[in-house]
Short mmCIF file of C-alpha atoms and ligand atoms in Angstrom, two decimals:
data_model
loop_
_atom_site.label_atom_id
_atom_site.label_comp_id
_atom_site.label_asym_id
_atom_site.label_seq_id
_atom_site.Cartn_x
_atom_site.Cartn_y
_atom_site.Cartn_z
CA MET A 1 0.09 -0.17 0.23
CA THR A 2 1.56 3.63 -0.63
CA HIS A 3 1.44 6.36 1.61
CA THR A 4 -1.42 8.30 -0.38
CA GLU A 5 -3.62 4.84 -0.23
CA ARG A 6 -3.18 4.75 3.70
CA ILE A 7 -4.03 8.11 4.60
CA LEU A 8 -7.04 7.97 2.26
CA GLU A 9 -7.76 4.80 3.77
CA LEU A 10 -7.70 6.61 7.26
CA LEU A 11 -9.54 10.02 6.44
CA TYR A 12 -12.43 7.53 5.21
CA ASP A 13 -12.49 5.45 8.45
CA ARG A 14 -13.04 8.26 10.22
CA LYS A 15 -16.20 9.44 7.76
CA ASP A 16 -17.22 13.32 8.02
CA GLY A 17 -14.89 13.42 11.03
CA ALA A 18 -11.54 15.33 10.89
CA PHE A 19 -7.90 14.37 11.42
CA LEU A 20 -5.53 16.95 12.76
CA LEU A 21 -2.56 17.04 10.38
CA ASP A 22 -0.06 15.64 12.89
CA GLU A 23 -2.41 12.76 14.06
CA LEU A 24 -2.72 11.84 10.97
CA ALA A 25 1.31 12.07 10.38
CA GLY A 26 1.25 9.90 13.49
CA ALA A 27 -1.17 7.48 11.82
CA ALA A 28 0.40 7.18 8.84
CA GLY A 29 3.88 6.75 10.22
CA LEU A 30 4.73 10.31 7.85
CA ASP A 31 6.30 13.49 8.48
CA ALA A 32 4.65 16.69 7.51
CA ALA A 33 6.00 17.00 4.02
CA GLY A 34 4.92 13.23 3.45
CA VAL A 35 1.18 14.17 4.77
CA ALA A 36 1.42 17.01 2.17
CA ALA A 37 2.65 15.38 -0.91
CA ALA A 38 0.14 12.40 0.05
CA LEU A 39 -2.75 15.28 0.33
CA ASP A 40 -1.75 16.93 -3.22
CA GLU A 41 -1.92 13.62 -4.81
CA LEU A 42 -5.72 13.01 -3.26
CA ARG A 43 -6.74 15.89 -4.67
CA ARG A 44 -4.94 15.38 -8.27
CA ARG A 45 -7.05 11.87 -7.97
CA GLY A 46 -10.19 13.76 -7.88
CA HIS A 47 -10.85 13.47 -3.96
CA LYS A 48 -12.37 16.66 -2.33
CA LEU A 49 -10.57 17.76 1.05
CA GLU A 50 -11.70 20.47 3.42
CA LEU A 51 -9.05 21.68 5.33
CA SER A 52 -9.20 23.74 8.44
CA PRO A 53 -6.45 24.97 11.00
CA SER A 54 -8.40 23.97 14.20
CA HIS A 55 -10.12 20.87 12.47
CA GLY A 56 -7.63 19.70 10.38
CA VAL A 57 -8.52 18.05 7.50
CA ARG A 58 -11.35 15.79 6.01
CA LEU A 59 -12.44 14.22 3.27
CA VAL A 60 -15.86 15.46 1.65
CA GLY A 61 -18.50 13.08 0.78
CA PRO A 62 -19.72 11.46 -1.63
CA VAL A 63 -16.42 10.20 -1.34
CA ARG A 64 -15.27 9.10 -5.22
CA PRO A 65 -14.78 5.44 -5.76
CA ASP A 66 -11.18 4.12 -5.17
CA ALA A 67 -9.67 0.81 -5.89
CA ARG A 68 -8.04 0.62 -2.59
CA LEU A 69 -11.16 1.74 -0.44
CA ILE A 70 -13.17 -0.91 -2.19
CA GLU A 71 -10.92 -3.46 -2.10
CA HIS A 72 -9.75 -2.94 1.81
CA GLY A 73 -11.60 -5.89 4.16
CA LEU A 74 -13.99 -6.94 1.56
CA GLY A 75 -13.26 -10.02 2.88
CA THR A 76 -14.50 -12.20 -0.34
CA ARG A 77 -12.99 -15.22 -1.76
CA ARG A 78 -13.54 -14.86 -5.31
CA ILE A 79 -15.15 -11.43 -6.56
CA GLY A 80 -13.17 -8.05 -6.15
CA ARG A 81 -9.89 -9.54 -4.53
CA SER A 82 -8.34 -7.22 -7.56
CA VAL A 83 -10.47 -3.94 -8.41
CA ILE A 84 -9.22 -1.13 -11.05
CA CYS A 85 -10.72 2.24 -11.21
CA PHE A 86 -10.73 4.27 -14.29
CA ASP A 87 -11.34 7.80 -15.25
CA THR A 88 -13.78 7.08 -18.60
CA VAL A 89 -13.45 3.90 -20.39
CA ASP A 90 -15.14 3.29 -23.80
CA SER A 91 -16.97 0.47 -21.63
CA THR A 92 -16.08 -1.52 -18.31
CA SER A 93 -16.78 -4.49 -20.04
CA ASP A 94 -14.65 -4.17 -22.81
CA VAL A 95 -12.01 -3.23 -20.71
CA ALA A 96 -12.80 -6.17 -18.55
CA PHE A 97 -12.31 -8.96 -21.45
CA ASP A 98 -9.39 -7.25 -22.53
CA SER A 99 -7.94 -7.64 -19.27
CA ALA A 100 -8.47 -11.54 -19.82
CA ARG A 101 -5.67 -11.55 -22.99
CA GLN A 102 -3.22 -9.31 -20.30
CA GLY A 103 -3.38 -11.34 -17.18
CA GLY A 104 -6.76 -10.39 -15.59
CA THR A 105 -7.75 -12.57 -13.01
CA ASP A 106 -10.50 -14.09 -12.13
CA GLY A 107 -12.89 -11.98 -9.92
CA LEU A 108 -11.25 -8.58 -11.07
CA VAL A 109 -13.52 -5.73 -10.96
CA VAL A 110 -13.34 -2.81 -13.41
CA LEU A 111 -15.03 0.19 -12.37
CA ALA A 112 -15.31 3.68 -14.15
CA GLU A 113 -16.69 7.36 -13.38
CA SER A 114 -17.87 7.52 -16.99
CA GLN A 115 -18.26 5.42 -20.10
CA ARG A 116 -18.36 6.60 -23.82
CA HIS A 117 -19.69 3.53 -25.37
CA GLY A 118 -21.46 2.29 -22.36
CA ARG A 119 -23.77 -0.68 -23.47
CA GLY A 120 -27.39 -2.48 -22.47
CA ARG A 121 -29.05 -5.48 -23.12
CA LEU A 122 -30.18 -5.94 -26.89
CA GLY A 123 -27.79 -3.23 -28.13
CA ARG A 124 -29.35 -0.53 -25.85
CA GLN A 125 -26.99 2.08 -25.05
CA TRP A 126 -26.35 2.51 -20.76
CA ILE A 127 -26.53 6.70 -20.39
CA SER A 128 -25.02 7.79 -17.19
CA PRO A 129 -23.44 11.04 -16.29
CA PRO A 130 -19.93 11.09 -15.42
CA GLY A 131 -19.22 10.53 -11.40
CA ALA A 132 -22.85 10.32 -10.41
CA ASN A 133 -23.52 6.35 -10.50
CA LEU A 134 -21.77 3.13 -10.13
CA LEU A 135 -20.49 1.45 -13.56
CA PHE A 136 -18.49 -1.49 -13.22
CA SER A 137 -17.87 -5.36 -14.54
CA VAL A 138 -16.85 -8.26 -13.12
CA LEU A 139 -14.30 -10.76 -14.80
CA LEU A 140 -15.06 -14.52 -14.47
CA THR A 141 -12.47 -16.76 -16.71
CA ASP A 142 -12.35 -19.91 -14.06
CA ALA A 143 -15.29 -22.29 -14.09
CA ALA A 144 -17.73 -19.35 -14.95
CA PRO A 145 -21.59 -21.02 -14.45
CA PRO A 146 -23.94 -20.86 -16.89
CA GLY A 147 -25.00 -17.09 -18.09
CA GLU A 148 -28.60 -17.79 -17.57
CA ALA A 149 -27.75 -18.75 -13.72
CA LEU A 150 -25.69 -16.00 -13.96
CA THR A 151 -27.84 -13.29 -14.98
CA ILE A 152 -30.21 -14.55 -12.15
CA ALA A 153 -27.57 -14.49 -9.68
CA ALA A 154 -26.46 -11.02 -10.36
CA GLY A 155 -29.46 -9.40 -10.59
CA LEU A 156 -30.58 -10.78 -7.04
CA ALA A 157 -26.79 -9.82 -5.73
CA VAL A 158 -27.14 -6.39 -7.21
CA ALA A 159 -30.60 -5.86 -5.37
CA GLU A 160 -29.70 -7.52 -1.54
CA GLY A 161 -26.63 -5.13 -1.85
CA ILE A 162 -28.36 -2.04 -2.60
CA GLU A 163 -30.63 -2.87 0.27
CA SER A 164 -27.92 -4.37 2.58
CA ALA A 165 -26.13 -0.63 1.79
CA CYS A 166 -28.95 1.49 1.74
CA GLY A 167 -31.68 0.07 3.53
CA LEU A 168 -34.16 0.41 0.45
CA ALA A 169 -36.09 -2.88 -0.51
CA CYS A 170 -35.54 -3.81 -4.36
CA ARG A 171 -37.26 -5.93 -6.38
CA VAL A 172 -36.20 -7.94 -9.75
CA ARG A 173 -38.11 -8.22 -13.08
CA TRP A 174 -36.52 -10.90 -15.20
CA PRO A 175 -34.28 -11.22 -17.05
CA ASN A 176 -32.10 -8.42 -15.75
CA ASP A 177 -34.30 -5.32 -14.12
CA VAL A 178 -33.35 -4.16 -10.45
CA LEU A 179 -36.34 -1.75 -9.49
CA LEU A 180 -36.97 0.48 -7.06
CA ASP A 181 -40.18 1.60 -6.06
CA GLY A 182 -41.06 0.56 -9.83
CA GLY A 183 -38.33 2.52 -11.53
CA LYS A 184 -35.22 0.86 -12.90
CA VAL A 185 -32.74 1.42 -10.41
CA ALA A 186 -29.72 -1.22 -11.93
CA GLY A 187 -29.30 -2.96 -14.83
CA VAL A 188 -27.28 -6.46 -15.73
CA LEU A 189 -25.62 -7.30 -18.70
CA VAL A 190 -23.99 -10.92 -18.88
CA GLU A 191 -21.62 -11.14 -21.88
CA VAL A 192 -19.70 -14.42 -22.70
CA ARG A 193 -16.63 -14.32 -25.52
CA ARG A 194 -13.23 -16.38 -25.88
CA ARG A 195 -10.05 -14.64 -24.64
CA ALA A 196 -6.97 -16.46 -24.55
CA ARG A 197 -8.23 -19.64 -25.16
CA ARG A 198 -10.80 -19.67 -22.33
CA ARG A 199 -14.02 -19.23 -22.12
CA CYS A 200 -14.57 -15.55 -20.29
CA VAL A 201 -18.00 -14.05 -18.78
CA VAL A 202 -18.25 -10.73 -17.86
CA LEU A 203 -21.25 -9.37 -15.33
CA GLY A 204 -21.83 -5.74 -16.58
CA ILE A 205 -23.68 -4.05 -14.15
CA GLY A 206 -25.13 0.08 -13.85
CA ILE A 207 -26.78 1.52 -10.70
CA ASN A 208 -28.07 4.44 -10.68
CA ALA A 209 -26.94 5.89 -7.43
CA ASN A 210 -27.30 9.94 -7.84
CA ALA A 211 -28.78 10.01 -11.59
CA HIS A 212 -31.03 8.59 -13.74
CA PRO A 213 -31.79 8.91 -17.26
CA PRO A 214 -35.29 10.63 -18.26
CA PRO A 215 -37.70 8.29 -19.37
CA GLU A 216 -37.58 8.84 -23.23
CA HIS A 217 -34.18 7.50 -22.85
CA VAL A 218 -34.95 4.16 -21.37
CA GLY A 219 -38.15 3.72 -22.84
CA ARG A 220 -39.58 2.93 -19.14
CA PRO A 221 -39.56 4.43 -15.22
CA ALA A 222 -35.86 4.75 -14.23
CA THR A 223 -34.79 6.35 -10.73
CA SER A 224 -31.85 6.51 -8.76
CA LEU A 225 -30.88 5.42 -5.06
CA ALA A 226 -30.55 9.35 -4.21
CA ALA A 227 -34.03 9.71 -4.81
CA HIS A 228 -34.84 7.36 -2.41
CA LEU A 229 -32.25 8.60 0.22
CA SER A 230 -32.03 11.92 2.30
CA GLY A 231 -28.94 12.49 0.42
CA ALA A 232 -26.80 11.09 -1.94
CA ALA A 233 -25.65 7.55 -2.10
CA ASP A 234 -22.20 6.30 -1.14
CA ARG A 235 -21.10 4.62 -4.11
CA ILE A 236 -18.53 2.70 -2.21
CA GLU A 237 -20.68 1.42 0.35
CA VAL A 238 -22.65 0.16 -2.25
CA VAL A 239 -20.32 -1.62 -4.67
CA ARG A 240 -18.83 -2.97 -1.51
CA ALA A 241 -22.26 -4.37 -0.16
CA VAL A 242 -23.00 -5.88 -4.03
CA LEU A 243 -19.80 -7.44 -4.35
CA ARG A 244 -20.13 -9.63 -1.30
CA GLN A 245 -23.34 -10.75 -2.44
CA LEU A 246 -22.14 -11.61 -5.91
CA ASP A 247 -19.72 -13.30 -4.22
CA LEU A 248 -22.09 -15.69 -2.66
CA ARG A 249 -24.59 -15.87 -5.25
CA VAL A 250 -21.98 -16.47 -7.93
CA ARG A 251 -20.70 -19.35 -5.85
CA GLN A 252 -24.12 -20.70 -5.78
CA ALA A 253 -24.33 -20.70 -9.36
CA ALA A 254 -21.13 -22.23 -9.89
CA ALA A 255 -21.70 -24.96 -6.78
CA GLY A 256 -24.95 -26.26 -8.61
CA GLU A 257 -26.75 -24.81 -5.34
CA LEU A 258 -29.88 -23.61 -7.68
CA ASP A 259 -32.45 -23.95 -5.28
CA GLU A 260 -31.24 -20.94 -3.47
CA LEU A 261 -30.87 -18.93 -6.45
CA HIS A 262 -34.58 -19.64 -7.33
CA SER A 263 -36.36 -18.93 -3.77
CA GLY A 264 -33.83 -15.83 -3.47
CA TRP A 265 -35.06 -14.96 -6.85
CA LEU A 266 -38.78 -15.62 -6.55
CA ALA A 267 -39.30 -13.79 -3.23
CA ARG A 268 -37.91 -10.85 -5.07
CA CYS A 269 -39.96 -11.41 -8.03
CA ASP A 270 -43.92 -10.00 -8.77
CA MET A 271 -44.08 -11.35 -12.34
CA ILE A 272 -45.53 -14.86 -11.25
CA ASN A 273 -48.91 -15.03 -12.42
CA GLU A 274 -48.70 -12.09 -14.89
CA ARG A 275 -49.82 -11.99 -17.94
CA ILE A 276 -47.02 -10.39 -20.16
CA THR A 277 -45.83 -10.26 -23.82
CA VAL A 278 -41.63 -11.38 -24.27
CA TRP A 279 -39.97 -11.01 -28.01
CA SER A 280 -37.75 -13.98 -28.26
CA ARG A 281 -35.72 -14.44 -31.04
CA GLY A 282 -38.08 -12.83 -33.82
CA ARG A 283 -40.92 -14.11 -32.28
CA ARG A 284 -44.02 -13.11 -29.92
CA TYR A 285 -45.28 -14.79 -26.91
CA VAL A 286 -48.23 -13.77 -25.02
CA GLY A 287 -48.82 -16.00 -21.90
CA ARG A 288 -48.56 -16.26 -17.76
CA VAL A 289 -45.37 -16.32 -16.06
CA SER A 290 -45.28 -19.10 -13.92
CA ASP A 291 -41.91 -19.52 -13.13
CA VAL A 292 -38.19 -18.05 -13.63
CA ASP A 293 -35.61 -21.20 -13.63
CA PRO A 294 -31.98 -20.31 -12.79
CA LEU A 295 -31.23 -22.78 -15.80
CA ALA A 296 -33.77 -22.66 -18.29
CA GLY A 297 -35.37 -19.00 -17.91
CA LEU A 298 -38.27 -17.64 -18.14
CA ILE A 299 -41.40 -20.35 -17.99
CA LEU A 300 -44.44 -19.02 -19.66
CA PHE A 301 -48.08 -20.95 -20.43
CA ASP A 302 -49.91 -19.60 -23.12
CA ASP A 303 -53.07 -19.07 -24.04
CA ASP A 304 -53.63 -22.50 -25.51
CA GLY A 305 -52.03 -24.27 -22.35
CA ARG A 306 -48.41 -24.68 -23.87
CA ARG A 307 -45.47 -24.33 -21.35
CA ILE A 308 -42.58 -22.27 -23.28
CA HIS A 309 -39.12 -21.76 -21.91
CA LEU A 310 -37.66 -18.68 -22.80
CA PRO A 311 -33.42 -18.05 -22.54
CA ALA A 312 -32.71 -14.52 -20.99
CA GLU A 313 -30.15 -14.07 -23.47
CA HIS A 314 -32.41 -13.33 -26.42
CA SER A 315 -35.31 -12.38 -25.05
CA THR A 316 -37.21 -9.18 -23.86
CA VAL A 317 -40.88 -8.26 -21.97
CA ILE A 318 -42.31 -5.48 -23.97
CA GLU A 319 -45.47 -6.07 -22.33
CA GLY A 320 -46.87 -6.48 -18.57
C1 BTN B 1 -29.22 -3.19 -19.15
O1 BTN B 1 -29.85 -3.14 -18.16
O2 BTN B 1 -29.41 -3.37 -20.56
C2 BTN B 1 -27.86 -3.71 -18.87
C3 BTN B 1 -26.95 -2.35 -18.36
C4 BTN B 1 -25.61 -2.88 -18.13
C5 BTN B 1 -24.80 -1.61 -17.99
C6 BTN B 1 -23.35 -1.16 -17.51
S1 BTN B 1 -22.56 -0.19 -16.93
C7 BTN B 1 -21.50 -1.09 -16.59
C8 BTN B 1 -21.16 -2.10 -17.46
N1 BTN B 1 -20.21 -1.66 -19.12
C9 BTN B 1 -21.15 -1.65 -20.09
O3 BTN B 1 -20.99 -1.31 -20.77
N2 BTN B 1 -22.04 -2.42 -19.44
C10 BTN B 1 -22.77 -2.31 -18.62
#
């Protein structure tokens, strides 16, 4: 860990409290010049600091996500053992796939403050103003579970993580929407590609933490965590909570513990018995939702009583 990272960690752990400069120097094992250099470096990295002669120095929130603050004490086995944060990339999912060729390890998390070409499912754009939200991707290279199960696992983990970090009750909507009060607050995009002769899976996750696009951009009501909180959402707390839940849910998917995923998903899903219309592989299906299966996808009974399995990858709910 560098001196700058140590100082950042100390300031972050004190939350809204301040550190006298001498106290900070003592805690970090630095002299005054070392502390000053570290504080300059933090400002260059985009952190906001408040300095006062009587109170000392304080990190002004909401704090910008930083790899060290995300990894620190995370306690996961697979997801987030290593984290990289960028200012701007084309898409965090592209960076994650590219990193698989360059030694990127299983569980790597790539996060960015903004994306030039953020993508959603079925060729849609994912729009997010710089520095407001959570845009990140997780690379899985070792024994990655089937995409269908990962879509369920990731959506569930996002809902659970948001709930544990912010106390907001999220629902899930097949295949990949996480909802708060009926508005879309997060989405998951699972993609599979071959890289360096391995099957690599990238889970791309977008969470509207502090801003959300207008409905005309996304075709359905969207919302943000901040719209349901009294202030800005702490993006670091949210991403850490989501990574912890992802670690658990991906492990269950990989171990074939599908009953756990199934019951967790159904407990947060209001679609059972709902009459919906789904577009899948160029065909329109209308029917009542009977189940969401972590391997088969959506199970629908059409008006003639036929049981239809619709995979997440090629399907979209267009009504209902
Ligand atoms: C959807 O609901 O359509 C899925 C949206 C997924 C968006 C995230 S943002 C981080 C990652 N990078 C991307 O380009 N897309 C995903």
